[in-house]
Tab-separated table of C-alpha atoms in Angstrom:
chain	number	residue	atom	x	y	z
A	232	UNK	CA	6.472	-6.755	29.665
A	233	UNK	CA	2.916	-5.336	30.848
A	234	UNK	CA	1.660	-2.920	28.650
A	235	UNK	CA	2.300	-2.315	24.762
A	236	UNK	CA	0.922	0.267	22.348
A	237	UNK	CA	-0.427	0.174	19.327
A	238	UNK	CA	-0.310	2.712	16.339
A	239	UNK	CA	-1.523	3.078	12.465
A	240	UNK	CA	0.362	5.681	10.401
A	241	UNK	CA	0.452	7.167	6.781
A	242	UNK	CA	-1.733	6.174	4.461
A	243	UNK	CA	-4.301	3.766	5.533
A	244	UNK	CA	-5.094	0.516	3.644
A	245	UNK	CA	-8.062	-2.255	4.169
A	246	UNK	CA	-7.446	-4.372	6.577
A	247	UNK	CA	-5.291	-1.984	9.293
A	248	UNK	CA	-8.277	-2.526	11.575
A	249	UNK	CA	-8.269	-6.789	11.225
A	250	UNK	CA	-4.482	-6.183	12.481
A	251	UNK	CA	-5.473	-3.541	15.414
A	252	UNK	CA	-7.854	-6.077	16.576
A	253	UNK	CA	-4.976	-9.073	16.191
A	254	UNK	CA	-2.832	-7.201	18.028
A	255	UNK	CA	-5.196	-5.828	21.134
A	256	UNK	CA	-6.603	-9.624	21.575
A	257	UNK	CA	-3.262	-11.517	21.667
A	258	UNK	CA	-1.784	-8.694	24.092
A	259	UNK	CA	-4.969	-9.561	26.504
A	260	UNK	CA	-4.812	-13.333	25.882
A	261	UNK	CA	-1.333	-13.036	26.820
A	262	UNK	CA	-2.198	-10.444	30.107
A	263	UNK	CA	-0.832	-7.659	28.776
A	264	UNK	CA	-2.550	-4.238	28.827
A	265	UNK	CA	-2.796	-2.192	25.431
A	266	UNK	CA	-2.852	1.278	24.808
A	267	UNK	CA	-4.134	2.313	21.506
A	268	UNK	CA	-2.069	5.453	20.211
A	269	UNK	CA	-4.580	7.690	17.905
A	270	UNK	CA	-3.568	9.959	15.008
A	271	UNK	CA	-0.004	7.836	14.459
A	272	UNK	CA	3.034	9.517	15.424
A	273	UNK	CA	1.397	13.038	15.845
A	274	UNK	CA	-0.780	11.536	18.542
A	275	UNK	CA	2.351	9.614	20.146
A	276	UNK	CA	3.850	12.890	20.784
A	277	UNK	CA	0.600	14.859	21.718
A	278	UNK	CA	-0.096	11.560	23.998
A	279	UNK	CA	-3.635	10.747	22.410
A	280	UNK	CA	-3.843	7.370	24.085
A	281	UNK	CA	-6.245	5.227	24.228
A	282	UNK	CA	-6.782	2.231	27.009
A	283	UNK	CA	-7.947	-1.046	24.909
A	284	UNK	CA	-10.002	-4.305	25.599
A	285	UNK	CA	-11.735	-7.111	23.631
A	286	UNK	CA	-14.819	-5.069	23.490
A	287	UNK	CA	-12.679	-1.814	21.933
A	288	UNK	CA	-12.101	-4.016	18.729
A	289	UNK	CA	-15.665	-5.507	18.382
A	290	UNK	CA	-17.139	-5.665	14.791
A	291	UNK	CA	-14.095	-3.950	13.210
A	292	UNK	CA	-12.584	-6.714	11.379
A	293	UNK	CA	-14.437	-5.981	8.186
A	294	UNK	CA	-14.208	-1.926	8.557
A	295	UNK	CA	-11.971	-0.577	5.922
A	296	UNK	CA	-9.974	2.670	7.288
A	297	UNK	CA	-8.551	2.600	11.233
A	298	UNK	CA	-10.501	3.243	14.267
A	299	UNK	CA	-7.240	4.639	15.691
A	300	UNK	CA	-6.826	7.173	12.808
A	301	UNK	CA	-3.783	8.405	11.072
A	302	UNK	CA	-1.702	11.383	10.265
A	303	UNK	CA	1.671	12.184	8.943
A	304	UNK	CA	4.009	14.205	11.164
A	305	UNK	CA	6.875	16.431	9.939
A	306	UNK	CA	7.701	17.133	13.762
A	307	UNK	CA	8.441	13.508	14.219
A	308	UNK	CA	11.295	13.492	11.798
A	309	UNK	CA	13.088	15.490	13.730
A	310	UNK	CA	14.878	14.316	17.126
A	311	UNK	CA	13.160	16.472	19.450
A	312	UNK	CA	9.912	15.349	18.149
A	313	UNK	CA	10.984	11.685	18.778
A	314	UNK	CA	12.625	12.630	21.758
A	315	UNK	CA	9.043	14.121	22.895
A	316	UNK	CA	7.310	10.979	21.960
A	317	UNK	CA	9.387	8.734	23.897
A	318	UNK	CA	8.809	10.320	27.037
A	319	UNK	CA	5.067	10.115	26.484
A	320	UNK	CA	5.926	6.334	26.188
A	321	UNK	CA	7.772	6.193	29.109
A	322	UNK	CA	5.134	8.163	30.948
A	323	UNK	CA	2.379	6.026	30.567
A	324	UNK	CA	4.287	3.285	31.172
A	325	UNK	CA	4.364	1.652	27.526
A	326	UNK	CA	7.251	-1.051	27.040
A	327	UNK	CA	6.460	-1.845	23.729
A	328	UNK	CA	5.398	-0.647	20.476
A	329	UNK	CA	3.204	-2.191	17.295
A	330	UNK	CA	3.733	0.217	14.526
A	331	UNK	CA	0.979	-0.512	11.604
A	332	UNK	CA	1.994	1.130	8.494
A	333	UNK	CA	4.097	1.359	5.042
A	334	UNK	CA	7.897	2.870	4.616
A	335	UNK	CA	7.602	5.982	6.261
A	336	UNK	CA	5.846	4.468	9.309
A	337	UNK	CA	8.871	1.797	9.335
A	338	UNK	CA	11.835	4.340	9.175
A	339	UNK	CA	9.860	6.510	12.534
A	340	UNK	CA	9.881	2.980	13.842
A	341	UNK	CA	13.470	2.210	13.135
A	342	UNK	CA	14.487	5.338	14.630
A	343	UNK	CA	12.192	4.833	17.958
A	344	UNK	CA	14.373	1.328	18.255
A	345	UNK	CA	17.664	2.770	17.539
A	346	UNK	CA	17.763	5.991	19.453
A	347	UNK	CA	16.316	4.860	22.526
A	348	UNK	CA	16.608	1.039	22.634
A	349	UNK	CA	12.790	0.825	22.750
A	350	UNK	CA	11.282	-2.208	21.458
A	351	UNK	CA	9.146	-1.479	18.136
A	352	UNK	CA	7.655	-4.164	15.780
A	353	UNK	CA	6.204	-3.147	12.360
A	354	UNK	CA	3.423	-4.558	10.686
A	355	UNK	CA	3.341	-3.679	6.580
A	356	UNK	CA	0.221	-2.063	6.134
A	357	UNK	CA	0.034	-0.521	2.466
A	358	UNK	CA	-2.128	-0.802	-0.897
A	359	UNK	CA	1.436	-0.158	-2.835
A	360	UNK	CA	2.753	-3.713	-1.769
A	361	UNK	CA	6.530	-2.127	-1.921
A	362	UNK	CA	7.474	-2.669	1.676
A	363	UNK	CA	10.632	-5.781	1.413
A	364	UNK	CA	10.963	-8.936	3.071
A	365	UNK	CA	6.958	-9.715	2.699
A	366	UNK	CA	5.218	-11.221	-0.156
A	367	UNK	CA	2.164	-8.964	0.206
A	368	UNK	CA	1.349	-5.976	2.544
A	369	UNK	CA	-1.468	-5.617	4.306
A	370	UNK	CA	-4.548	-3.505	1.897
A	371	UNK	CA	-2.778	-4.627	-1.461
A	372	UNK	CA	-5.440	-7.784	-2.118
A	373	UNK	CA	-8.628	-5.331	-1.181
A	374	UNK	CA	-7.277	-2.179	-3.149
A	375	UNK	CA	-6.544	-4.749	-6.644
A	376	UNK	CA	-9.673	-6.121	-6.303
A	377	UNK	CA	-11.110	-2.476	-6.072
A	378	UNK	CA	-9.187	-1.940	-8.914
A	379	UNK	CA	-10.480	-5.141	-10.608
A	380	UNK	CA	-14.148	-4.140	-10.082
A	381	UNK	CA	-13.341	-0.619	-11.795
A	382	UNK	CA	-12.174	-2.294	-14.822
A	383	UNK	CA	-14.975	-4.260	-15.204
A	384	UNK	CA	-17.691	-1.437	-14.841
A	385	UNK	CA	-15.488	0.998	-17.160
A	386	UNK	CA	-15.311	-2.225	-19.990
A	387	UNK	CA	-19.131	-1.847	-20.209
A	388	UNK	CA	-19.140	1.262	-21.128
A	389	UNK	CA	-16.129	1.080	-23.021
A	390	UNK	CA	-17.427	-1.422	-25.136
A	391	UNK	CA	-21.162	0.290	-25.599
A	392	UNK	CA	-19.141	3.388	-27.262
A	393	UNK	CA	-15.896	1.793	-28.498
A	394	UNK	CA	-13.978	3.636	-26.643
A	395	UNK	CA	-10.461	3.753	-25.279
A	396	UNK	CA	-10.007	4.109	-21.538
A	397	UNK	CA	-6.732	4.931	-19.585
A	398	UNK	CA	-7.348	4.406	-16.143
A	399	UNK	CA	-4.979	5.729	-13.538
A	400	UNK	CA	-3.850	3.579	-10.244
A	401	UNK	CA	-2.107	4.440	-6.926
A	402	UNK	CA	1.484	2.911	-6.062
A	403	UNK	CA	3.605	5.803	-5.389
A	404	UNK	CA	6.693	5.078	-7.188
A	405	UNK	CA	5.850	0.908	-7.596
A	406	UNK	CA	3.670	-0.841	-10.123
A	407	UNK	CA	2.684	-4.020	-8.096
A	408	UNK	CA	-0.801	-2.960	-8.007
A	409	UNK	CA	-1.152	-1.847	-11.195
A	410	UNK	CA	0.657	-4.881	-12.607
A	411	UNK	CA	-1.176	-7.347	-10.949
A	412	UNK	CA	-4.685	-5.526	-11.385
A	413	UNK	CA	-3.641	-5.134	-15.098
A	414	UNK	CA	-3.115	-9.154	-15.465
A	415	UNK	CA	-6.180	-9.823	-13.674
A	416	UNK	CA	-8.526	-7.321	-15.082
A	417	UNK	CA	-7.196	-7.873	-18.642
A	418	UNK	CA	-5.916	-4.839	-19.633
A	419	UNK	CA	-4.456	-4.257	-23.012
A	420	UNK	CA	-1.512	-2.372	-22.085
A	421	UNK	CA	-0.061	-1.868	-18.449
A	422	UNK	CA	2.066	1.062	-17.830
A	423	UNK	CA	4.286	0.926	-14.669
A	424	UNK	CA	7.685	2.441	-13.256
A	425	UNK	CA	9.696	-0.479	-13.467
A	426	UNK	CA	9.601	-1.133	-17.145
A	427	UNK	CA	10.054	1.292	-19.710
A	428	UNK	CA	7.664	2.010	-22.414
A	429	UNK	CA	7.628	3.490	-25.614
A	430	UNK	CA	4.010	5.389	-26.416
A	431	UNK	CA	4.314	4.565	-30.029
A	432	UNK	CA	4.348	1.031	-29.254
A	433	UNK	CA	0.953	1.458	-27.030
A	434	UNK	CA	-0.572	3.000	-29.935
A	435	UNK	CA	0.448	0.460	-32.403
A	436	UNK	CA	-0.694	-2.022	-30.465
A	437	UNK	CA	-4.393	-0.321	-29.899
A	438	UNK	CA	-4.442	0.032	-33.954
A	439	UNK	CA	-3.724	-3.500	-34.777
A	440	UNK	CA	-6.539	-4.684	-31.886
A	441	UNK	CA	-9.288	-2.165	-33.732
A	442	UNK	CA	-7.873	-3.417	-37.033
A	443	UNK	CA	-9.001	-7.125	-35.875
A	444	UNK	CA	-12.262	-5.850	-34.693
A	445	UNK	CA	-12.256	-4.974	-31.023
A	446	UNK	CA	-14.396	-2.397	-29.481
A	447	UNK	CA	-12.780	-0.752	-26.658
A	448	UNK	CA	-9.045	-1.246	-25.211
A	449	UNK	CA	-8.391	-0.385	-21.515
A	450	UNK	CA	-4.696	1.030	-20.703
A	451	UNK	CA	-3.521	0.581	-17.188
A	452	UNK	CA	-1.152	3.582	-15.646
A	453	UNK	CA	0.576	3.604	-12.610
A	454	UNK	CA	0.883	7.118	-10.935
A	455	UNK	CA	4.430	6.970	-10.695
A	456	UNK	CA	5.459	5.987	-14.446
A	457	UNK	CA	8.877	7.308	-15.259
A	458	UNK	CA	10.118	10.895	-14.602
A	459	UNK	CA	11.613	10.708	-18.147
A	460	UNK	CA	8.336	10.489	-19.613
A	461	UNK	CA	8.560	13.007	-22.348
A	462	UNK	CA	5.559	15.301	-23.589
A	463	UNK	CA	4.505	18.900	-24.117
A	464	UNK	CA	1.890	18.678	-21.624
A	465	UNK	CA	1.472	21.255	-18.917
A	466	UNK	CA	3.655	20.329	-15.655
A	467	UNK	CA	0.735	20.240	-13.452
A	468	UNK	CA	-1.474	17.811	-15.729
A	469	UNK	CA	-1.630	14.048	-14.625
A	470	UNK	CA	0.536	11.928	-16.878
A	471	UNK	CA	-2.338	9.678	-17.445
A	472	UNK	CA	-4.423	12.229	-19.184
A	473	UNK	CA	-1.302	13.581	-21.097
A	474	UNK	CA	-1.089	9.992	-22.519
A	475	UNK	CA	-4.728	9.777	-23.397
A	476	UNK	CA	-4.382	13.018	-25.328
A	477	UNK	CA	-1.629	11.485	-27.180
A	478	UNK	CA	-3.273	8.530	-27.835
A	479	UNK	CA	-6.787	10.333	-29.196
A	480	UNK	CA	-4.215	12.629	-31.212
A	481	UNK	CA	-2.375	10.197	-33.248
A	482	UNK	CA	-5.559	7.254	-33.410
A	483	UNK	CA	-8.093	9.408	-33.544
A	484	UNK	CA	-9.993	6.810	-31.322
A	485	UNK	CA	-12.098	8.309	-28.539
A	486	UNK	CA	-10.603	8.242	-25.348
A	487	UNK	CA	-11.405	8.760	-21.840
A	488	UNK	CA	-9.247	9.000	-18.924
A	489	UNK	CA	-10.184	8.078	-14.998
A	490	UNK	CA	-8.228	8.328	-12.296
A	491	UNK	CA	-9.279	6.148	-9.657
A	492	UNK	CA	-7.699	8.088	-6.482
A	493	UNK	CA	-8.378	7.084	-3.382
A	494	UNK	CA	-11.004	4.958	-4.028
A	495	UNK	CA	-8.179	2.423	-3.774
A	496	UNK	CA	-7.785	2.677	0.058
A	497	UNK	CA	-11.194	2.280	0.796
A	498	UNK	CA	-14.077	-0.629	1.355
A	499	UNK	CA	-14.307	-3.502	3.115
A	500	UNK	CA	-10.992	-5.867	3.517
A	501	UNK	CA	-11.129	-9.082	1.397
A	502	UNK	CA	-10.557	-12.409	3.042
A	503	UNK	CA	-7.235	-12.555	2.261
A	504	UNK	CA	-6.363	-9.352	3.918
A	505	UNK	CA	-8.098	-10.284	7.357
A	506	UNK	CA	-6.324	-13.444	7.108
A	507	UNK	CA	-2.816	-11.622	6.720
A	508	UNK	CA	-3.732	-8.874	9.070
A	509	UNK	CA	-4.269	-11.094	11.995
A	510	UNK	CA	-1.721	-13.371	11.327
A	511	UNK	CA	0.750	-10.519	11.197
A	512	UNK	CA	-0.348	-8.645	14.276
A	513	UNK	CA	-0.486	-11.198	16.438
A	514	UNK	CA	3.088	-12.183	15.632
A	515	UNK	CA	3.968	-8.957	16.341
A	516	UNK	CA	2.855	-9.122	20.088
A	517	UNK	CA	4.813	-12.545	20.115
A	518	UNK	CA	8.098	-10.751	18.942
A	519	UNK	CA	7.632	-7.980	21.769
A	520	UNK	CA	6.919	-11.054	24.595
A	521	UNK	CA	10.203	-12.514	23.268
A	522	UNK	CA	12.303	-9.323	23.732
A	523	UNK	CA	12.648	-8.687	19.945
A	524	UNK	CA	12.820	-5.010	18.764
A	525	UNK	CA	13.670	-3.302	15.672
A	526	UNK	CA	12.000	-5.919	13.656
A	527	UNK	CA	9.221	-6.179	10.993
A	528	UNK	CA	6.704	-9.241	10.539
A	529	UNK	CA	6.091	-10.117	6.866
A	530	UNK	CA	4.709	-13.149	4.907
A	531	UNK	CA	6.960	-15.172	2.823
A	532	UNK	CA	5.646	-18.355	0.952
A	533	UNK	CA	2.547	-18.510	3.693
A	534	UNK	CA	4.788	-18.341	6.029
A	535	UNK	CA	5.180	-15.576	8.812
A	536	UNK	CA	8.756	-14.404	9.626
A	537	UNK	CA	10.439	-11.476	11.185
A	538	UNK	CA	13.491	-9.487	9.753
A	539	UNK	CA	15.382	-6.473	10.981
A	540	UNK	CA	13.765	-3.087	10.371
A	541	UNK	CA	16.814	-2.008	8.968
A	542	UNK	CA	17.926	-4.329	6.699
A	543	UNK	CA	14.050	-4.553	5.408
A	544	UNK	CA	14.592	-0.713	4.345
A	545	UNK	CA	17.992	-1.318	2.878
A	546	UNK	CA	16.301	-3.859	0.482
A	547	UNK	CA	14.502	-2.771	-2.841
A	548	UNK	CA	11.282	-5.048	-3.502
A	549	UNK	CA	11.664	-6.378	-7.049
A	550	UNK	CA	8.748	-6.650	-9.366
A	551	UNK	CA	8.633	-9.938	-11.245
A	552	UNK	CA	8.974	-9.327	-14.607
A	553	UNK	CA	7.843	-13.006	-15.651
A	554	UNK	CA	4.245	-11.439	-14.643
A	555	UNK	CA	4.793	-8.570	-16.864
A	556	UNK	CA	5.727	-10.291	-20.147
A	557	UNK	CA	2.568	-12.976	-19.285
A	558	UNK	CA	0.255	-9.835	-18.955
A	559	UNK	CA	1.668	-8.660	-22.481
A	560	UNK	CA	1.334	-12.022	-24.103
A	561	UNK	CA	-2.518	-12.565	-22.675
A	562	UNK	CA	-3.147	-9.132	-23.740
A	563	UNK	CA	-2.279	-9.785	-27.372
């Protein structure tokens, strides 16, 4: 193997640049040429290639986002689109590919590996932390710290005005980010897709808190909480806003809703995310050199491991319910 490519795909996450840096510098150490592919799979189909050297990745380890940019591509989901992408790889002489991204990115990587017998290694990078076969994905720790920082600031004004705040976090259909942020941030209630909840129980907990002298409450809500959550809300209304309305109507407590949104994807990555990205990016290159294909790298009990992407995509990452129950106990 003489030349590899690297791309970032899907939603950006802090630490992607650190992973790119690790891929490029590890490859160069092993005397490989490296091509950066801009705009993800869309850029791959369009031949948006950028030769990379050590200086290409200088001073990026601390930067959020991705210097290779990212995009979603409907065309790549078709066989014709993937044939076009594969031909671009062939034309450029790229013999292996590192894909940095989340679930959708891994599915694209799996297709390339299967349909064209092409060496592809996936590096998990998503603030949702919903990729199986890794304890943590790149960007999760930074996003969690962003949420905690927001909670700390919200708590100041919540106390000053004796208000209840409903705070919505990202995570798609997974509650990992919400749960861990809620535990670390001391949220009074944590509502996540994996665990059923009764809004009346949340309200009773609020009332008990205020009865014993609490000046404020913070309720953390994952954006993907159950579709079976029934309200008379407008179908276009955020579930967090619906919950906020119900709380105010049933308690009379002044309630505010904050949706953190894409704020959680930005910012300089934490030390943990930089270290994780560096380790996983380097391992991805080593796997390509070893002749592996259709694999992903992950961190399990602080050890970097490789798994078949197909196996990983067929698993469901389970949330630790003990942490959920601990968060409930500590919030009482």
